[in-house]
Amino acid sequence: MSAFDFFAPRASHSWKFTNPGDTHTGTITEVSDARQATEYGSNELAYWDKERTRPKMQVAVTLDTTERDPQDANDTGKRTLWVVEDGRSGSILSAIRQAVHQAGAGAIDIGGQLTVTFSGFDPNSKNPANPRKIYTAAYQAPAPAGGMFTNQAPAQPVAQPAAAPAPAAPAPAPAAPAQPVAAPAAPAPVPAVPDAVRQAVTALIATGQADEQIAATLAGTGLPVTAETVATIRATAA
């Protein structure tokens, strides 16, 4: 993407986190280059310090989601997540970095699934009237190349050697003693819960929501999960 494309209007809405527990999930389609942020409500460039020596940088992450704005007939579900270069614990950037590490990935990638949750406010915020928001995140890396739905040609079957003539049947052996009845097969293990689902559920459990409420919240973000699964994750986390 060129620098001109970056500043072009985007046909997408931004993710908003208004209330604790707000959660959004999407599949990453684009990550922009870093650019300097602007002050809220103006076009003035933003800095971390009063001396204006440390520019506040940010990137735009574009995601495909199941979200739709009923007031926008042209809403395609694309959403933009603005990630500010803020390394403090609980920031969106720190939450994503932790989620990527837990997923065993090096960085977010196109095709990866990202979930971000506004989990609460910083109790030690310097401005209690406008406390800093705390976020958690979950990340699921895309399938590796060469997996399902690739253009790889199927493996050709290996020719089997011709069967040798069967030897003469030996004399019948004495009857073997009766074998004990085999024990019934163990039940199949319960399928593992994907890391993205487990991390999103754990983040919402921390907000104090009930199992049914958590299941309903995640169902609206594209992460189908039942209240029973939430209860199981809650029990294992206790």
PDB file of C-alpha atoms in Angstrom:
ATOM      1  CA  MET A   1       0.000   0.000   0.000  1.00  0.00           C
ATOM      2  CA  SER A   2       1.414   3.414  -0.979  1.00  0.00           C
ATOM      3  CA  ALA A   3       1.489   6.468   1.272  1.00  0.00           C
ATOM      4  CA  PHE A   4      -1.301   7.989  -0.836  1.00  0.00           C
ATOM      5  CA  ASP A   5      -3.477   4.907  -0.312  1.00  0.00           C
ATOM      6  CA  PHE A   6      -2.966   5.186   3.433  1.00  0.00           C
ATOM      7  CA  PHE A   7      -4.512   8.663   3.570  1.00  0.00           C
ATOM      8  CA  ALA A   8      -7.372   7.785   1.218  1.00  0.00           C
ATOM      9  CA  PRO A   9     -10.869   7.506   2.760  1.00  0.00           C
ATOM     10  CA  ARG A  10     -11.605   4.063   4.171  1.00  0.00           C
ATOM     11  CA  ALA A  11     -14.919   2.315   3.618  1.00  0.00           C
ATOM     12  CA  SER A  12     -14.958   0.904   7.125  1.00  0.00           C
ATOM     13  CA  HIS A  13     -16.021   1.765  10.646  1.00  0.00           C
ATOM     14  CA  SER A  14     -13.725   1.859  13.645  1.00  0.00           C
ATOM     15  CA  TRP A  15     -14.065  -0.499  16.577  1.00  0.00           C
ATOM     16  CA  LYS A  16     -15.449   1.351  19.584  1.00  0.00           C
ATOM     17  CA  PHE A  17     -15.066   0.275  23.207  1.00  0.00           C
ATOM     18  CA  THR A  18     -17.615   2.196  25.262  1.00  0.00           C
ATOM     19  CA  ASN A  19     -18.455  -0.053  28.206  1.00  0.00           C
ATOM     20  CA  PRO A  20     -16.413  -2.658  30.112  1.00  0.00           C
ATOM     21  CA  GLY A  21     -17.042  -6.040  28.517  1.00  0.00           C
ATOM     22  CA  ASP A  22     -17.322  -4.668  24.967  1.00  0.00           C
ATOM     23  CA  THR A  23     -15.707  -7.263  22.684  1.00  0.00           C
ATOM     24  CA  HIS A  24     -14.928  -7.278  18.963  1.00  0.00           C
ATOM     25  CA  THR A  25     -13.632 -10.122  16.789  1.00  0.00           C
ATOM     26  CA  GLY A  26     -12.454 -10.132  13.181  1.00  0.00           C
ATOM     27  CA  THR A  27     -10.082 -11.609  10.613  1.00  0.00           C
ATOM     28  CA  ILE A  28      -7.114  -9.378   9.780  1.00  0.00           C
ATOM     29  CA  THR A  29      -7.013  -8.239   6.141  1.00  0.00           C
ATOM     30  CA  GLU A  30      -4.541  -5.338   6.286  1.00  0.00           C
ATOM     31  CA  VAL A  31      -2.023  -3.677   8.630  1.00  0.00           C
ATOM     32  CA  SER A  32      -0.938  -0.159   7.700  1.00  0.00           C
ATOM     33  CA  ASP A  33       2.452   1.467   8.105  1.00  0.00           C
ATOM     34  CA  ALA A  34       2.940   3.507  11.282  1.00  0.00           C
ATOM     35  CA  ARG A  35       1.893   7.160  11.187  1.00  0.00           C
ATOM     36  CA  GLN A  36       1.750   9.912  13.782  1.00  0.00           C
ATOM     37  CA  ALA A  37      -1.564  10.198  15.599  1.00  0.00           C
ATOM     38  CA  THR A  38      -3.478  13.461  15.934  1.00  0.00           C
ATOM     39  CA  GLU A  39      -5.024  15.053  18.998  1.00  0.00           C
ATOM     40  CA  TYR A  40      -8.640  14.085  19.627  1.00  0.00           C
ATOM     41  CA  GLY A  41     -11.034  16.373  17.763  1.00  0.00           C
ATOM     42  CA  SER A  42      -8.319  18.193  15.789  1.00  0.00           C
ATOM     43  CA  ASN A  43      -5.683  17.676  13.095  1.00  0.00           C
ATOM     44  CA  GLU A  44      -2.837  18.676  15.411  1.00  0.00           C
ATOM     45  CA  LEU A  45      -0.110  16.037  15.629  1.00  0.00           C
ATOM     46  CA  ALA A  46       0.009  14.218  18.966  1.00  0.00           C
ATOM     47  CA  TYR A  47       3.066  13.829  21.204  1.00  0.00           C
ATOM     48  CA  TRP A  48       3.720  11.951  24.429  1.00  0.00           C
ATOM     49  CA  ASP A  49       5.531  14.883  26.084  1.00  0.00           C
ATOM     50  CA  LYS A  50       4.930  18.613  26.447  1.00  0.00           C
ATOM     51  CA  GLU A  51       8.270  19.338  24.751  1.00  0.00           C
ATOM     52  CA  ARG A  52       6.885  17.628  21.619  1.00  0.00           C
ATOM     53  CA  THR A  53       9.973  15.457  21.158  1.00  0.00           C
ATOM     54  CA  ARG A  54       8.251  12.044  21.318  1.00  0.00           C
ATOM     55  CA  PRO A  55       5.651  11.661  18.564  1.00  0.00           C
ATOM     56  CA  LYS A  56       2.693   9.391  19.333  1.00  0.00           C
ATOM     57  CA  MET A  57       2.642   6.773  16.564  1.00  0.00           C
ATOM     58  CA  GLN A  58      -0.164   4.405  15.593  1.00  0.00           C
ATOM     59  CA  VAL A  59      -1.136   1.821  12.970  1.00  0.00           C
ATOM     60  CA  ALA A  60      -4.514   0.890  11.506  1.00  0.00           C
ATOM     61  CA  VAL A  61      -5.497  -2.791  11.538  1.00  0.00           C
ATOM     62  CA  THR A  62      -8.340  -3.593   9.111  1.00  0.00           C
ATOM     63  CA  LEU A  63     -10.493  -6.649   9.833  1.00  0.00           C
ATOM     64  CA  ASP A  64     -13.410  -8.511   8.271  1.00  0.00           C
ATOM     65  CA  THR A  65     -16.182  -8.976  10.842  1.00  0.00           C
ATOM     66  CA  THR A  66     -19.788 -10.104  11.112  1.00  0.00           C
ATOM     67  CA  GLU A  67     -20.744  -6.692  12.509  1.00  0.00           C
ATOM     68  CA  ARG A  68     -23.152  -4.506  10.537  1.00  0.00           C
ATOM     69  CA  ASP A  69     -24.402  -0.964  11.100  1.00  0.00           C
ATOM     70  CA  PRO A  70     -28.175  -0.943  10.475  1.00  0.00           C
ATOM     71  CA  GLN A  71     -27.924   2.745   9.554  1.00  0.00           C
ATOM     72  CA  ASP A  72     -25.378   2.055   6.788  1.00  0.00           C
ATOM     73  CA  ALA A  73     -26.779   0.150   3.803  1.00  0.00           C
ATOM     74  CA  ASN A  74     -23.256  -0.162   2.334  1.00  0.00           C
ATOM     75  CA  ASP A  75     -21.657  -1.602   5.461  1.00  0.00           C
ATOM     76  CA  THR A  76     -19.492  -4.552   4.354  1.00  0.00           C
ATOM     77  CA  GLY A  77     -18.444  -5.530   7.869  1.00  0.00           C
ATOM     78  CA  LYS A  78     -14.922  -4.139   7.527  1.00  0.00           C
ATOM     79  CA  ARG A  79     -13.720  -2.552  10.750  1.00  0.00           C
ATOM     80  CA  THR A  80     -10.602  -0.581  11.661  1.00  0.00           C
ATOM     81  CA  LEU A  81      -8.731  -0.968  14.951  1.00  0.00           C
ATOM     82  CA  TRP A  82      -6.370   1.910  15.737  1.00  0.00           C
ATOM     83  CA  VAL A  83      -3.399   0.669  17.758  1.00  0.00           C
ATOM     84  CA  VAL A  84      -1.344   3.382  19.456  1.00  0.00           C
ATOM     85  CA  GLU A  85       2.318   2.751  20.257  1.00  0.00           C
ATOM     86  CA  ASP A  86       1.656   2.478  23.993  1.00  0.00           C
ATOM     87  CA  GLY A  87       3.699  -0.141  25.816  1.00  0.00           C
ATOM     88  CA  ARG A  88       1.980   0.258  29.172  1.00  0.00           C
ATOM     89  CA  SER A  89       0.384  -2.841  30.670  1.00  0.00           C
ATOM     90  CA  GLY A  90      -3.269  -3.125  29.681  1.00  0.00           C
ATOM     91  CA  SER A  91      -2.985  -1.018  26.518  1.00  0.00           C
ATOM     92  CA  ILE A  92      -4.355  -2.427  23.256  1.00  0.00           C
ATOM     93  CA  LEU A  93      -0.793  -2.875  21.965  1.00  0.00           C
ATOM     94  CA  SER A  94       0.347  -4.734  25.098  1.00  0.00           C
ATOM     95  CA  ALA A  95      -2.786  -6.911  25.068  1.00  0.00           C
ATOM     96  CA  ILE A  96      -2.196  -7.896  21.418  1.00  0.00           C
ATOM     97  CA  ARG A  97       1.494  -8.605  22.051  1.00  0.00           C
ATOM     98  CA  GLN A  98       0.589 -10.905  24.939  1.00  0.00           C
ATOM     99  CA  ALA A  99      -2.066 -12.684  22.858  1.00  0.00           C
ATOM    100  CA  VAL A 100       0.395 -13.208  19.980  1.00  0.00           C
ATOM    101  CA  HIS A 101       2.960 -14.634  22.405  1.00  0.00           C
ATOM    102  CA  GLN A 102       0.393 -17.005  23.926  1.00  0.00           C
ATOM    103  CA  ALA A 103      -0.540 -18.170  20.417  1.00  0.00           C
ATOM    104  CA  GLY A 104       3.105 -19.034  19.718  1.00  0.00           C
ATOM    105  CA  ALA A 105       3.292 -16.529  16.837  1.00  0.00           C
ATOM    106  CA  GLY A 106       5.861 -13.850  16.128  1.00  0.00           C
ATOM    107  CA  ALA A 107       3.413 -11.100  15.125  1.00  0.00           C
ATOM    108  CA  ILE A 108      -0.115 -10.630  13.847  1.00  0.00           C
ATOM    109  CA  ASP A 109      -0.529 -11.708  10.233  1.00  0.00           C
ATOM    110  CA  ILE A 110      -3.023 -11.402   7.403  1.00  0.00           C
ATOM    111  CA  GLY A 111      -5.698 -14.051   7.901  1.00  0.00           C
ATOM    112  CA  GLY A 112      -5.221 -14.229  11.670  1.00  0.00           C
ATOM    113  CA  GLN A 113      -8.246 -13.881  13.946  1.00  0.00           C
ATOM    114  CA  LEU A 114      -8.055 -11.110  16.543  1.00  0.00           C
ATOM    115  CA  THR A 115     -10.378 -10.522  19.495  1.00  0.00           C
ATOM    116  CA  VAL A 116     -10.069  -7.403  21.679  1.00  0.00           C
ATOM    117  CA  THR A 117     -12.030  -6.833  24.901  1.00  0.00           C
ATOM    118  CA  PHE A 118     -12.403  -3.673  26.992  1.00  0.00           C
ATOM    119  CA  SER A 119     -12.024  -5.375  30.371  1.00  0.00           C
ATOM    120  CA  GLY A 120     -12.193  -2.388  32.742  1.00  0.00           C
ATOM    121  CA  PHE A 121     -10.520   0.771  34.009  1.00  0.00           C
ATOM    122  CA  ASP A 122      -7.090   1.273  35.560  1.00  0.00           C
ATOM    123  CA  PRO A 123      -7.692   1.657  39.329  1.00  0.00           C
ATOM    124  CA  ASN A 124      -4.390   3.541  39.625  1.00  0.00           C
ATOM    125  CA  SER A 125      -5.149   6.006  36.833  1.00  0.00           C
ATOM    126  CA  LYS A 126      -3.719   9.494  37.347  1.00  0.00           C
ATOM    127  CA  ASN A 127      -7.028  11.014  36.245  1.00  0.00           C
ATOM    128  CA  PRO A 128      -9.889   9.299  38.126  1.00  0.00           C
ATOM    129  CA  ALA A 129     -12.419  11.458  36.261  1.00  0.00           C
ATOM    130  CA  ASN A 130     -11.215   9.962  32.970  1.00  0.00           C
ATOM    131  CA  PRO A 131      -9.436   6.712  33.903  1.00  0.00           C
ATOM    132  CA  ARG A 132      -7.298   4.786  31.458  1.00  0.00           C
ATOM    133  CA  LYS A 133      -8.988   1.809  29.808  1.00  0.00           C
ATOM    134  CA  ILE A 134      -7.568  -1.700  30.248  1.00  0.00           C
ATOM    135  CA  TYR A 135      -7.789  -4.220  27.394  1.00  0.00           C
ATOM    136  CA  THR A 136      -7.262  -7.939  26.887  1.00  0.00           C
ATOM    137  CA  ALA A 137      -6.911  -9.753  23.569  1.00  0.00           C
ATOM    138  CA  ALA A 138      -6.898 -13.193  21.979  1.00  0.00           C
ATOM    139  CA  TYR A 139      -5.188 -14.163  18.722  1.00  0.00           C
ATOM    140  CA  GLN A 140      -5.382 -17.210  16.472  1.00  0.00           C
ATOM    141  CA  ALA A 141      -2.740 -17.427  13.747  1.00  0.00           C
ATOM    142  CA  PRO A 142      -3.815 -18.252  10.175  1.00  0.00           C
ATOM    143  CA  ALA A 143      -3.445 -21.804   8.868  1.00  0.00           C
ATOM    144  CA  PRO A 144       0.108 -22.486   7.596  1.00  0.00           C
ATOM    145  CA  ALA A 145       0.722 -22.559   3.853  1.00  0.00           C
ATOM    146  CA  GLY A 146       0.152 -25.924   2.304  1.00  0.00           C
ATOM    147  CA  GLY A 147      -2.745 -26.783   4.588  1.00  0.00           C
ATOM    148  CA  MET A 148      -6.357 -27.319   3.599  1.00  0.00           C
ATOM    149  CA  PHE A 149      -7.772 -25.669   0.471  1.00  0.00           C
ATOM    150  CA  THR A 150      -4.388 -25.177  -1.263  1.00  0.00           C
ATOM    151  CA  ASN A 151      -3.525 -25.807  -4.893  1.00  0.00           C
ATOM    152  CA  GLN A 152      -1.167 -28.674  -4.031  1.00  0.00           C
ATOM    153  CA  ALA A 153      -1.608 -31.726  -6.255  1.00  0.00           C
ATOM    154  CA  PRO A 154      -2.724 -34.817  -4.341  1.00  0.00           C
ATOM    155  CA  ALA A 155      -0.081 -37.442  -3.660  1.00  0.00           C
ATOM    156  CA  GLN A 156       0.012 -40.276  -6.190  1.00  0.00           C
ATOM    157  CA  PRO A 157      -0.540 -43.804  -4.820  1.00  0.00           C
ATOM    158  CA  VAL A 158       2.578 -45.978  -4.605  1.00  0.00           C
ATOM    159  CA  ALA A 159       2.444 -49.164  -6.687  1.00  0.00           C
ATOM    160  CA  GLN A 160       2.349 -52.278  -4.527  1.00  0.00           C
ATOM    161  CA  PRO A 161       4.630 -55.265  -5.379  1.00  0.00           C
ATOM    162  CA  ALA A 162       2.981 -58.391  -6.770  1.00  0.00           C
ATOM    163  CA  ALA A 163       1.921 -60.802  -4.062  1.00  0.00           C
ATOM    164  CA  ALA A 164       4.064 -63.951  -3.691  1.00  0.00           C
ATOM    165  CA  PRO A 165       2.356 -67.365  -3.926  1.00  0.00           C
ATOM    166  CA  ALA A 166       0.842 -68.374  -0.638  1.00  0.00           C
ATOM    167  CA  PRO A 167       2.808 -71.146   1.153  1.00  0.00           C
ATOM    168  CA  ALA A 168       1.183 -74.464   1.945  1.00  0.00           C
ATOM    169  CA  ALA A 169      -1.061 -74.297   4.951  1.00  0.00           C
ATOM    170  CA  PRO A 170       0.650 -75.638   8.093  1.00  0.00           C
ATOM    171  CA  ALA A 171      -0.943 -78.257  10.299  1.00  0.00           C
ATOM    172  CA  PRO A 172      -3.609 -76.778  12.536  1.00  0.00           C
ATOM    173  CA  ALA A 173      -2.271 -75.599  15.870  1.00  0.00           C
ATOM    174  CA  PRO A 174      -3.867 -76.647  19.144  1.00  0.00           C
ATOM    175  CA  ALA A 175      -6.819 -74.514  20.119  1.00  0.00           C
ATOM    176  CA  ALA A 176      -5.747 -71.492  22.145  1.00  0.00           C
ATOM    177  CA  PRO A 177      -7.337 -70.951  25.528  1.00  0.00           C
ATOM    178  CA  ALA A 178     -10.285 -68.575  25.595  1.00  0.00           C
ATOM    179  CA  GLN A 179      -9.226 -64.944  25.747  1.00  0.00           C
ATOM    180  CA  PRO A 180     -10.714 -62.638  28.382  1.00  0.00           C
ATOM    181  CA  VAL A 181     -13.417 -60.295  27.185  1.00  0.00           C
ATOM    182  CA  ALA A 182     -11.913 -56.955  26.164  1.00  0.00           C
ATOM    183  CA  ALA A 183     -12.800 -53.971  28.319  1.00  0.00           C
ATOM    184  CA  PRO A 184     -15.134 -51.439  26.682  1.00  0.00           C
ATOM    185  CA  ALA A 185     -13.375 -48.694  24.764  1.00  0.00           C
ATOM    186  CA  ALA A 186     -12.790 -45.468  26.656  1.00  0.00           C
ATOM    187  CA  PRO A 187     -15.094 -42.617  25.634  1.00  0.00           C
ATOM    188  CA  ALA A 188     -13.704 -40.194  23.070  1.00  0.00           C
ATOM    189  CA  PRO A 189     -12.043 -37.143  24.649  1.00  0.00           C
ATOM    190  CA  VAL A 190     -13.946 -33.868  24.622  1.00  0.00           C
ATOM    191  CA  PRO A 191     -12.657 -31.662  21.764  1.00  0.00           C
ATOM    192  CA  ALA A 192     -10.235 -28.995  22.943  1.00  0.00           C
ATOM    193  CA  VAL A 193     -11.480 -25.421  23.091  1.00  0.00           C
ATOM    194  CA  PRO A 194      -9.596 -23.149  20.609  1.00  0.00           C
ATOM    195  CA  ASP A 195      -7.156 -20.754  22.279  1.00  0.00           C
ATOM    196  CA  ALA A 196      -8.962 -17.718  20.832  1.00  0.00           C
ATOM    197  CA  VAL A 197     -12.245 -18.815  22.424  1.00  0.00           C
ATOM    198  CA  ARG A 198     -10.638 -19.722  25.758  1.00  0.00           C
ATOM    199  CA  GLN A 199      -8.807 -16.372  26.010  1.00  0.00           C
ATOM    200  CA  ALA A 200     -11.896 -14.348  25.073  1.00  0.00           C
ATOM    201  CA  VAL A 201     -14.039 -16.234  27.603  1.00  0.00           C
ATOM    202  CA  THR A 202     -11.405 -15.826  30.330  1.00  0.00           C
ATOM    203  CA  ALA A 203     -11.262 -12.073  29.676  1.00  0.00           C
ATOM    204  CA  LEU A 204     -15.046 -11.751  30.003  1.00  0.00           C
ATOM    205  CA  ILE A 205     -15.139 -13.918  33.134  1.00  0.00           C
ATOM    206  CA  ALA A 206     -12.828 -11.345  34.726  1.00  0.00           C
ATOM    207  CA  THR A 207     -15.507  -8.682  34.138  1.00  0.00           C
ATOM    208  CA  GLY A 208     -17.983 -10.597  36.320  1.00  0.00           C
ATOM    209  CA  GLN A 209     -20.440 -11.596  33.591  1.00  0.00           C
ATOM    210  CA  ALA A 210     -22.600 -14.736  33.879  1.00  0.00           C
ATOM    211  CA  ASP A 211     -22.026 -17.767  31.627  1.00  0.00           C
ATOM    212  CA  GLU A 212     -25.126 -17.125  29.486  1.00  0.00           C
ATOM    213  CA  GLN A 213     -24.225 -13.435  29.048  1.00  0.00           C
ATOM    214  CA  ILE A 214     -20.669 -14.287  27.981  1.00  0.00           C
ATOM    215  CA  ALA A 215     -21.955 -16.848  25.459  1.00  0.00           C
ATOM    216  CA  ALA A 216     -24.379 -14.292  24.003  1.00  0.00           C
ATOM    217  CA  THR A 217     -21.657 -11.610  23.800  1.00  0.00           C
ATOM    218  CA  LEU A 218     -19.202 -13.850  21.942  1.00  0.00           C
ATOM    219  CA  ALA A 219     -21.882 -15.235  19.634  1.00  0.00           C
ATOM    220  CA  GLY A 220     -22.412 -11.698  18.339  1.00  0.00           C
ATOM    221  CA  THR A 221     -18.692 -11.334  17.549  1.00  0.00           C
ATOM    222  CA  GLY A 222     -18.328 -14.484  15.459  1.00  0.00           C
ATOM    223  CA  LEU A 223     -17.025 -16.748  18.234  1.00  0.00           C
ATOM    224  CA  PRO A 224     -19.803 -19.337  18.759  1.00  0.00           C
ATOM    225  CA  VAL A 225     -19.606 -20.706  22.286  1.00  0.00           C
ATOM    226  CA  THR A 226     -22.218 -22.248  24.591  1.00  0.00           C
ATOM    227  CA  ALA A 227     -22.886 -21.418  28.209  1.00  0.00           C
ATOM    228  CA  GLU A 228     -21.775 -24.975  29.073  1.00  0.00           C
ATOM    229  CA  THR A 229     -18.381 -24.343  27.468  1.00  0.00           C
ATOM    230  CA  VAL A 230     -18.066 -21.079  29.409  1.00  0.00           C
ATOM    231  CA  ALA A 231     -18.879 -22.951  32.638  1.00  0.00           C
ATOM    232  CA  THR A 232     -16.202 -25.556  31.840  1.00  0.00           C
ATOM    233  CA  ILE A 233     -13.561 -22.865  31.196  1.00  0.00           C
ATOM    234  CA  ARG A 234     -14.607 -21.064  34.385  1.00  0.00           C
ATOM    235  CA  ALA A 235     -14.229 -24.310  36.397  1.00  0.00           C
ATOM    236  CA  THR A 236     -10.768 -25.075  34.995  1.00  0.00           C
ATOM    237  CA  ALA A 237      -9.608 -21.495  35.628  1.00  0.00           C
ATOM    238  CA  ALA A 238     -10.788 -21.543  39.268  1.00  0.00           C
TER     239      ALA A 238
END
